[in-house]
Amino acid sequence: MNSIRSYLISVVTGSLASLSIVGVASADVSPPQIEETERLRDTISVTVYRPDLFCETLLPETVDVPTTAPLEGAVGHILKDWAQGEFRIAGYRTARDNATGTVTIDLRVAPDAPRQWTALSTCEQFALFGSLRTTLMQNTALQTNDVLFTSQGEALEF
């Protein structure tokens, strides 16, 4: 994560430096406050839950997700933490049963990940499944009564 952040900072810094060398005098850019207002209009705030350092409880954090796909936005905020390391989530799909309010999250582990589902510690299970379940069920805007987990269509039971 830090290497990506460092790379992005160096690219942006280098791009800005090259702009000043070329001598770009001005650019047509919307004022930041207008962009921020437009961004907020197209999002809603939800609370996502992530584990504390000791894996004992889930801590709330408010994030903005797209109004057009709040469920996927909330799930994506949690799963971005699982995109690297020895156990990596390579993708996911969500499905909602509107009659029952049950959401099924189908998770896919990266095929080249050294660790698979059976290698998850109790803490990792709590961090992944507890975070997703609590996030979806505690946000009334997401209208979720239950959360089921599958991997390529097969039920995940821990």
mmCIF file of N, CA and C in Angstrom, residues 61-148:
data_model
loop_
_atom_site.group_PDB
_atom_site.id
_atom_site.type_symbol
_atom_site.label_atom_id
_atom_site.label_comp_id
_atom_site.label_asym_id
_atom_site.label_seq_id
_atom_site.Cartn_x
_atom_site.Cartn_y
_atom_site.Cartn_z
ATOM 1 N N GLU A 61 -16.843 3.624 11.026
ATOM 2 C CA GLU A 61 -16.217 4.692 10.242
ATOM 3 C C GLU A 61 -17.235 5.119 9.183
ATOM 4 N N THR A 62 -17.508 6.409 9.085
ATOM 5 C CA THR A 62 -18.460 6.906 8.101
ATOM 6 C C THR A 62 -17.753 7.145 6.777
ATOM 7 N N VAL A 63 -18.338 6.606 5.706
ATOM 8 C CA VAL A 63 -17.792 6.773 4.357
ATOM 9 C C VAL A 63 -18.932 7.148 3.416
ATOM 10 N N ASP A 64 -18.575 7.749 2.294
ATOM 11 C CA ASP A 64 -19.553 8.073 1.266
ATOM 12 C C ASP A 64 -19.524 7.000 0.198
ATOM 13 N N VAL A 65 -20.712 6.565 -0.216
ATOM 14 C CA VAL A 65 -20.837 5.567 -1.280
ATOM 15 C C VAL A 65 -21.815 6.104 -2.320
ATOM 16 N N PRO A 66 -21.735 5.626 -3.551
ATOM 17 C CA PRO A 66 -22.629 6.120 -4.601
ATOM 18 C C PRO A 66 -24.095 5.808 -4.287
ATOM 19 N N THR A 67 -24.969 6.769 -4.539
ATOM 20 C CA THR A 67 -26.396 6.534 -4.313
ATOM 21 C C THR A 67 -26.940 5.477 -5.262
ATOM 22 N N THR A 68 -26.302 5.314 -6.406
ATOM 23 C CA THR A 68 -26.768 4.336 -7.389
ATOM 24 C C THR A 68 -26.420 2.904 -7.006
ATOM 25 N N ALA A 69 -25.425 2.709 -6.145
ATOM 26 C CA ALA A 69 -25.001 1.359 -5.741
ATOM 27 C C ALA A 69 -24.453 1.386 -4.320
ATOM 28 N N PRO A 70 -25.297 1.714 -3.334
ATOM 29 C CA PRO A 70 -24.780 1.831 -1.963
ATOM 30 C C PRO A 70 -24.302 0.508 -1.373
ATOM 31 N N LEU A 71 -24.981 -0.579 -1.692
ATOM 32 C CA LEU A 71 -24.578 -1.889 -1.179
ATOM 33 C C LEU A 71 -23.184 -2.252 -1.676
ATOM 34 N N GLU A 72 -22.975 -2.141 -2.982
ATOM 35 C CA GLU A 72 -21.678 -2.465 -3.573
ATOM 36 C C GLU A 72 -20.596 -1.515 -3.066
ATOM 37 N N GLY A 73 -20.947 -0.249 -2.872
ATOM 38 C CA GLY A 73 -19.980 0.716 -2.351
ATOM 39 C C GLY A 73 -19.527 0.374 -0.945
ATOM 40 N N ALA A 74 -20.477 -0.018 -0.095
ATOM 41 C CA ALA A 74 -20.137 -0.385 1.285
ATOM 42 C C ALA A 74 -19.277 -1.649 1.308
ATOM 43 N N VAL A 75 -19.665 -2.647 0.520
ATOM 44 C CA VAL A 75 -18.887 -3.892 0.455
ATOM 45 C C VAL A 75 -17.488 -3.595 -0.081
ATOM 46 N N GLY A 76 -17.404 -2.768 -1.110
ATOM 47 C CA GLY A 76 -16.110 -2.411 -1.692
ATOM 48 C C GLY A 76 -15.185 -1.727 -0.704
ATOM 49 N N HIS A 77 -15.748 -0.873 0.171
ATOM 50 C CA HIS A 77 -14.920 -0.207 1.188
ATOM 51 C C HIS A 77 -14.289 -1.218 2.136
ATOM 52 N N ILE A 78 -15.031 -2.241 2.494
ATOM 53 C CA ILE A 78 -14.488 -3.276 3.379
ATOM 54 C C ILE A 78 -13.464 -4.130 2.635
ATOM 55 N N LEU A 79 -13.798 -4.542 1.428
ATOM 56 C CA LEU A 79 -12.942 -5.489 0.707
ATOM 57 C C LEU A 79 -11.662 -4.872 0.168
ATOM 58 N N LYS A 80 -11.585 -3.555 0.087
ATOM 59 C CA LYS A 80 -10.327 -2.956 -0.392
ATOM 60 C C LYS A 80 -9.174 -3.293 0.557
ATOM 61 N N ASP A 81 -9.479 -3.569 1.807
ATOM 62 C CA ASP A 81 -8.451 -3.970 2.775
ATOM 63 C C ASP A 81 -7.935 -5.382 2.501
ATOM 64 N N TRP A 82 -8.658 -6.141 1.688
ATOM 65 C CA TRP A 82 -8.330 -7.546 1.431
ATOM 66 C C TRP A 82 -7.805 -7.751 0.018
ATOM 67 N N ALA A 83 -7.279 -6.719 -0.610
ATOM 68 C CA ALA A 83 -6.810 -6.810 -1.998
ATOM 69 C C ALA A 83 -5.328 -7.139 -2.105
ATOM 70 N N GLN A 84 -4.660 -7.324 -0.988
ATOM 71 C CA GLN A 84 -3.223 -7.613 -1.018
ATOM 72 C C GLN A 84 -2.868 -8.581 0.101
ATOM 73 N N GLY A 85 -1.672 -9.102 0.065
ATOM 74 C CA GLY A 85 -1.214 -10.026 1.096
ATOM 75 C C GLY A 85 -1.318 -11.470 0.642
ATOM 76 N N GLU A 86 -1.120 -12.378 1.579
ATOM 77 C CA GLU A 86 -1.136 -13.805 1.255
ATOM 78 C C GLU A 86 -2.544 -14.333 1.003
ATOM 79 N N PHE A 87 -3.540 -13.680 1.579
ATOM 80 C CA PHE A 87 -4.938 -14.030 1.333
ATOM 81 C C PHE A 87 -5.580 -12.818 0.672
ATOM 82 N N ARG A 88 -5.868 -12.936 -0.626
ATOM 83 C CA ARG A 88 -6.385 -11.785 -1.375
ATOM 84 C C ARG A 88 -7.752 -12.095 -1.970
ATOM 85 N N ILE A 89 -8.668 -11.163 -1.786
ATOM 86 C CA ILE A 89 -9.962 -11.255 -2.451
ATOM 87 C C ILE A 89 -9.782 -10.661 -3.845
ATOM 88 N N ALA A 90 -10.031 -11.474 -4.864
ATOM 89 C CA ALA A 90 -9.833 -11.035 -6.248
ATOM 90 C C ALA A 90 -11.084 -10.387 -6.825
ATOM 91 N N GLY A 91 -12.230 -10.656 -6.254
ATOM 92 C CA GLY A 91 -13.466 -10.078 -6.760
ATOM 93 C C GLY A 91 -14.644 -10.537 -5.931
ATOM 94 N N TYR A 92 -15.786 -9.925 -6.207
ATOM 95 C CA TYR A 92 -16.995 -10.287 -5.483
ATOM 96 C C TYR A 92 -18.221 -9.884 -6.293
ATOM 97 N N ARG A 93 -19.333 -10.498 -5.943
ATOM 98 C CA ARG A 93 -20.633 -10.134 -6.497
ATOM 99 C C ARG A 93 -21.620 -10.100 -5.345
ATOM 100 N N THR A 94 -22.595 -9.229 -5.472
ATOM 101 C CA THR A 94 -23.648 -9.179 -4.468
ATOM 102 C C THR A 94 -24.983 -9.479 -5.137
ATOM 103 N N ALA A 95 -25.857 -10.135 -4.389
ATOM 104 C CA ALA A 95 -27.218 -10.405 -4.854
ATOM 105 C C ALA A 95 -28.152 -10.188 -3.671
ATOM 106 N N ARG A 96 -29.281 -9.555 -3.937
ATOM 107 C CA ARG A 96 -30.248 -9.269 -2.877
ATOM 108 C C ARG A 96 -31.562 -9.986 -3.177
ATOM 109 N N ASP A 97 -32.103 -10.633 -2.145
ATOM 110 C CA ASP A 97 -33.456 -11.173 -2.216
ATOM 111 C C ASP A 97 -34.349 -10.104 -1.592
ATOM 112 N N ASN A 98 -35.046 -9.357 -2.430
ATOM 113 C CA ASN A 98 -35.852 -8.240 -1.937
ATOM 114 C C ASN A 98 -36.988 -8.691 -1.029
ATOM 115 N N ALA A 99 -37.483 -9.901 -1.212
ATOM 116 C CA ALA A 99 -38.581 -10.398 -0.385
ATOM 117 C C ALA A 99 -38.144 -10.617 1.061
ATOM 118 N N THR A 100 -36.916 -11.085 1.259
ATOM 119 C CA THR A 100 -36.443 -11.396 2.615
ATOM 120 C C THR A 100 -35.428 -10.390 3.147
ATOM 121 N N GLY A 101 -34.859 -9.571 2.272
ATOM 122 C CA GLY A 101 -33.805 -8.648 2.695
ATOM 123 C C GLY A 101 -32.471 -9.341 2.903
ATOM 124 N N THR A 102 -32.326 -10.542 2.337
ATOM 125 C CA THR A 102 -31.077 -11.293 2.461
ATOM 126 C C THR A 102 -30.133 -10.911 1.331
ATOM 127 N N VAL A 103 -28.906 -10.597 1.703
ATOM 128 C CA VAL A 103 -27.869 -10.274 0.725
ATOM 129 C C VAL A 103 -26.871 -11.423 0.711
ATOM 130 N N THR A 104 -26.557 -11.902 -0.479
ATOM 131 C CA THR A 104 -25.524 -12.921 -0.647
ATOM 132 C C THR A 104 -24.314 -12.257 -1.272
ATOM 133 N N ILE A 105 -23.162 -12.431 -0.635
ATOM 134 C CA ILE A 105 -21.905 -11.901 -1.168
ATOM 135 C C ILE A 105 -21.073 -13.090 -1.619
ATOM 136 N N ASP A 106 -20.818 -13.146 -2.916
ATOM 137 C CA ASP A 106 -20.004 -14.214 -3.489
ATOM 138 C C ASP A 106 -18.583 -13.682 -3.629
ATOM 139 N N LEU A 107 -17.663 -14.257 -2.870
ATOM 140 C CA LEU A 107 -16.273 -13.796 -2.820
ATOM 141 C C LEU A 107 -15.369 -14.745 -3.596
ATOM 142 N N ARG A 108 -14.384 -14.188 -4.261
ATOM 143 C CA ARG A 108 -13.411 -15.009 -4.982
ATOM 144 C C ARG A 108 -12.011 -14.699 -4.480
ATOM 145 N N VAL A 109 -11.314 -15.730 -4.045
ATOM 146 C CA VAL A 109 -9.921 -15.587 -3.620
ATOM 147 C C VAL A 109 -9.059 -15.596 -4.874
ATOM 148 N N ALA A 110 -8.029 -14.757 -4.891
ATOM 149 C CA ALA A 110 -7.106 -14.730 -6.028
ATOM 150 C C ALA A 110 -6.532 -16.126 -6.234
ATOM 151 N N PRO A 111 -6.536 -16.624 -7.472
ATOM 152 C CA PRO A 111 -6.052 -17.984 -7.718
ATOM 153 C C PRO A 111 -4.592 -18.194 -7.335
ATOM 154 N N ASP A 112 -3.795 -17.128 -7.371
ATOM 155 C CA ASP A 112 -2.378 -17.258 -7.027
ATOM 156 C C ASP A 112 -2.086 -16.934 -5.565
ATOM 157 N N ALA A 113 -3.131 -16.716 -4.770
ATOM 158 C CA ALA A 113 -2.928 -16.405 -3.350
ATOM 159 C C ALA A 113 -2.406 -17.647 -2.632
ATOM 160 N N PRO A 114 -1.344 -17.510 -1.835
ATOM 161 C CA PRO A 114 -0.788 -18.662 -1.122
ATOM 162 C C PRO A 114 -1.752 -19.263 -0.096
ATOM 163 N N ARG A 115 -2.656 -18.439 0.433
ATOM 164 C CA ARG A 115 -3.596 -18.926 1.442
ATOM 165 C C ARG A 115 -5.009 -18.917 0.872
ATOM 166 N N GLN A 116 -5.783 -19.907 1.265
ATOM 167 C CA GLN A 116 -7.163 -20.024 0.819
ATOM 168 C C GLN A 116 -8.092 -19.939 2.032
ATOM 169 N N TRP A 117 -9.388 -20.181 1.828
ATOM 170 C CA TRP A 117 -10.389 -20.018 2.882
ATOM 171 C C TRP A 117 -10.059 -20.780 4.156
ATOM 172 N N THR A 118 -9.605 -22.007 4.026
ATOM 173 C CA THR A 118 -9.363 -22.839 5.210
ATOM 174 C C THR A 118 -8.207 -22.336 6.058
ATOM 175 N N ALA A 119 -7.404 -21.430 5.532
ATOM 176 C CA ALA A 119 -6.247 -20.916 6.267
ATOM 177 C C ALA A 119 -6.561 -19.650 7.064
ATOM 178 N N LEU A 120 -7.806 -19.175 7.018
ATOM 179 C CA LEU A 120 -8.147 -17.955 7.756
ATOM 180 C C LEU A 120 -8.171 -18.207 9.262
ATOM 181 N N SER A 121 -7.513 -17.337 9.997
ATOM 182 C CA SER A 121 -7.550 -17.418 11.460
ATOM 183 C C SER A 121 -8.913 -16.927 11.953
ATOM 184 N N THR A 122 -9.192 -17.163 13.213
ATOM 185 C CA THR A 122 -10.433 -16.685 13.811
ATOM 186 C C THR A 122 -10.521 -15.169 13.704
ATOM 187 N N CYS A 123 -9.413 -14.487 13.937
ATOM 188 C CA CYS A 123 -9.385 -13.028 13.832
ATOM 189 C C CYS A 123 -9.693 -12.585 12.401
ATOM 190 N N GLU A 124 -9.096 -13.244 11.421
ATOM 191 C CA GLU A 124 -9.338 -12.878 10.021
ATOM 192 C C GLU A 124 -10.790 -13.137 9.620
ATOM 193 N N GLN A 125 -11.355 -14.222 10.121
ATOM 194 C CA GLN A 125 -12.769 -14.500 9.852
ATOM 195 C C GLN A 125 -13.646 -13.397 10.429
ATOM 196 N N PHE A 126 -13.358 -13.002 11.663
ATOM 197 C CA PHE A 126 -14.096 -11.917 12.308
ATOM 198 C C PHE A 126 -13.931 -10.623 11.522
ATOM 199 N N ALA A 127 -12.696 -10.334 11.111
ATOM 200 C CA ALA A 127 -12.420 -9.094 10.388
ATOM 201 C C ALA A 127 -13.164 -9.048 9.053
ATOM 202 N N LEU A 128 -13.144 -10.127 8.317
ATOM 203 C CA LEU A 128 -13.774 -10.145 6.999
ATOM 204 C C LEU A 128 -15.295 -10.281 7.096
ATOM 205 N N PHE A 129 -15.750 -11.385 7.659
ATOM 206 C CA PHE A 129 -17.183 -11.662 7.667
ATOM 207 C C PHE A 129 -17.939 -10.789 8.667
ATOM 208 N N GLY A 130 -17.340 -10.552 9.827
ATOM 209 C CA GLY A 130 -17.981 -9.684 10.813
ATOM 210 C C GLY A 130 -18.118 -8.261 10.311
ATOM 211 N N SER A 131 -17.076 -7.758 9.657
ATOM 212 C CA SER A 131 -17.124 -6.398 9.110
ATOM 213 C C SER A 131 -18.213 -6.271 8.055
ATOM 214 N N LEU A 132 -18.256 -7.223 7.138
ATOM 215 C CA LEU A 132 -19.262 -7.171 6.072
ATOM 216 C C LEU A 132 -20.675 -7.299 6.637
ATOM 217 N N ARG A 133 -20.892 -8.302 7.484
ATOM 218 C CA ARG A 133 -22.233 -8.535 8.033
ATOM 219 C C ARG A 133 -22.707 -7.328 8.848
ATOM 220 N N THR A 134 -21.870 -6.832 9.735
ATOM 221 C CA THR A 134 -22.269 -5.706 10.579
ATOM 222 C C THR A 134 -22.496 -4.451 9.751
ATOM 223 N N THR A 135 -21.625 -4.191 8.793
ATOM 224 C CA THR A 135 -21.788 -3.013 7.936
ATOM 225 C C THR A 135 -23.135 -3.051 7.219
ATOM 226 N N LEU A 136 -23.476 -4.169 6.635
ATOM 227 C CA LEU A 136 -24.723 -4.247 5.872
ATOM 228 C C LEU A 136 -25.957 -4.223 6.764
ATOM 229 N N MET A 137 -25.892 -4.884 7.906
ATOM 230 C CA MET A 137 -27.078 -4.990 8.750
ATOM 231 C C MET A 137 -27.311 -3.766 9.631
ATOM 232 N N GLN A 138 -26.279 -2.982 9.911
ATOM 233 C CA GLN A 138 -26.432 -1.817 10.782
ATOM 234 C C GLN A 138 -26.798 -0.536 10.034
ATOM 235 N N ASN A 139 -26.766 -0.557 8.715
ATOM 236 C CA ASN A 139 -27.119 0.618 7.917
ATOM 237 C C ASN A 139 -28.523 0.432 7.353
ATOM 238 N N THR A 140 -29.488 1.165 7.904
ATOM 239 C CA THR A 140 -30.874 1.001 7.467
ATOM 240 C C THR A 140 -31.046 1.322 5.986
ATOM 241 N N ALA A 141 -30.229 2.210 5.443
ATOM 242 C CA ALA A 141 -30.329 2.555 4.021
ATOM 243 C C ALA A 141 -30.030 1.355 3.125
ATOM 244 N N LEU A 142 -29.320 0.362 3.640
ATOM 245 C CA LEU A 142 -28.966 -0.810 2.840
ATOM 246 C C LEU A 142 -30.026 -1.908 2.910
ATOM 247 N N GLN A 143 -31.014 -1.750 3.789
ATOM 248 C CA GLN A 143 -32.168 -2.648 3.893
ATOM 249 C C GLN A 143 -31.769 -4.127 3.878
ATOM 250 N N THR A 144 -30.888 -4.494 4.797
ATOM 251 C CA THR A 144 -30.385 -5.867 4.854
ATOM 252 C C THR A 144 -30.794 -6.521 6.168
ATOM 253 N N ASN A 145 -31.454 -7.684 6.065
ATOM 254 C CA ASN A 145 -31.867 -8.440 7.248
ATOM 255 C C ASN A 145 -30.936 -9.597 7.562
ATOM 256 N N ASP A 146 -30.245 -10.103 6.539
ATOM 257 C CA ASP A 146 -29.333 -11.227 6.737
ATOM 258 C C ASP A 146 -28.271 -11.169 5.650
ATOM 259 N N VAL A 147 -27.105 -11.752 5.943
ATOM 260 C CA VAL A 147 -26.008 -11.783 4.976
ATOM 261 C C VAL A 147 -25.499 -13.216 4.888
ATOM 262 N N LEU A 148 -25.400 -13.714 3.667
ATOM 263 C CA LEU A 148 -24.845 -15.039 3.406
ATOM 264 C C LEU A 148 -23.571 -14.870 2.598
#
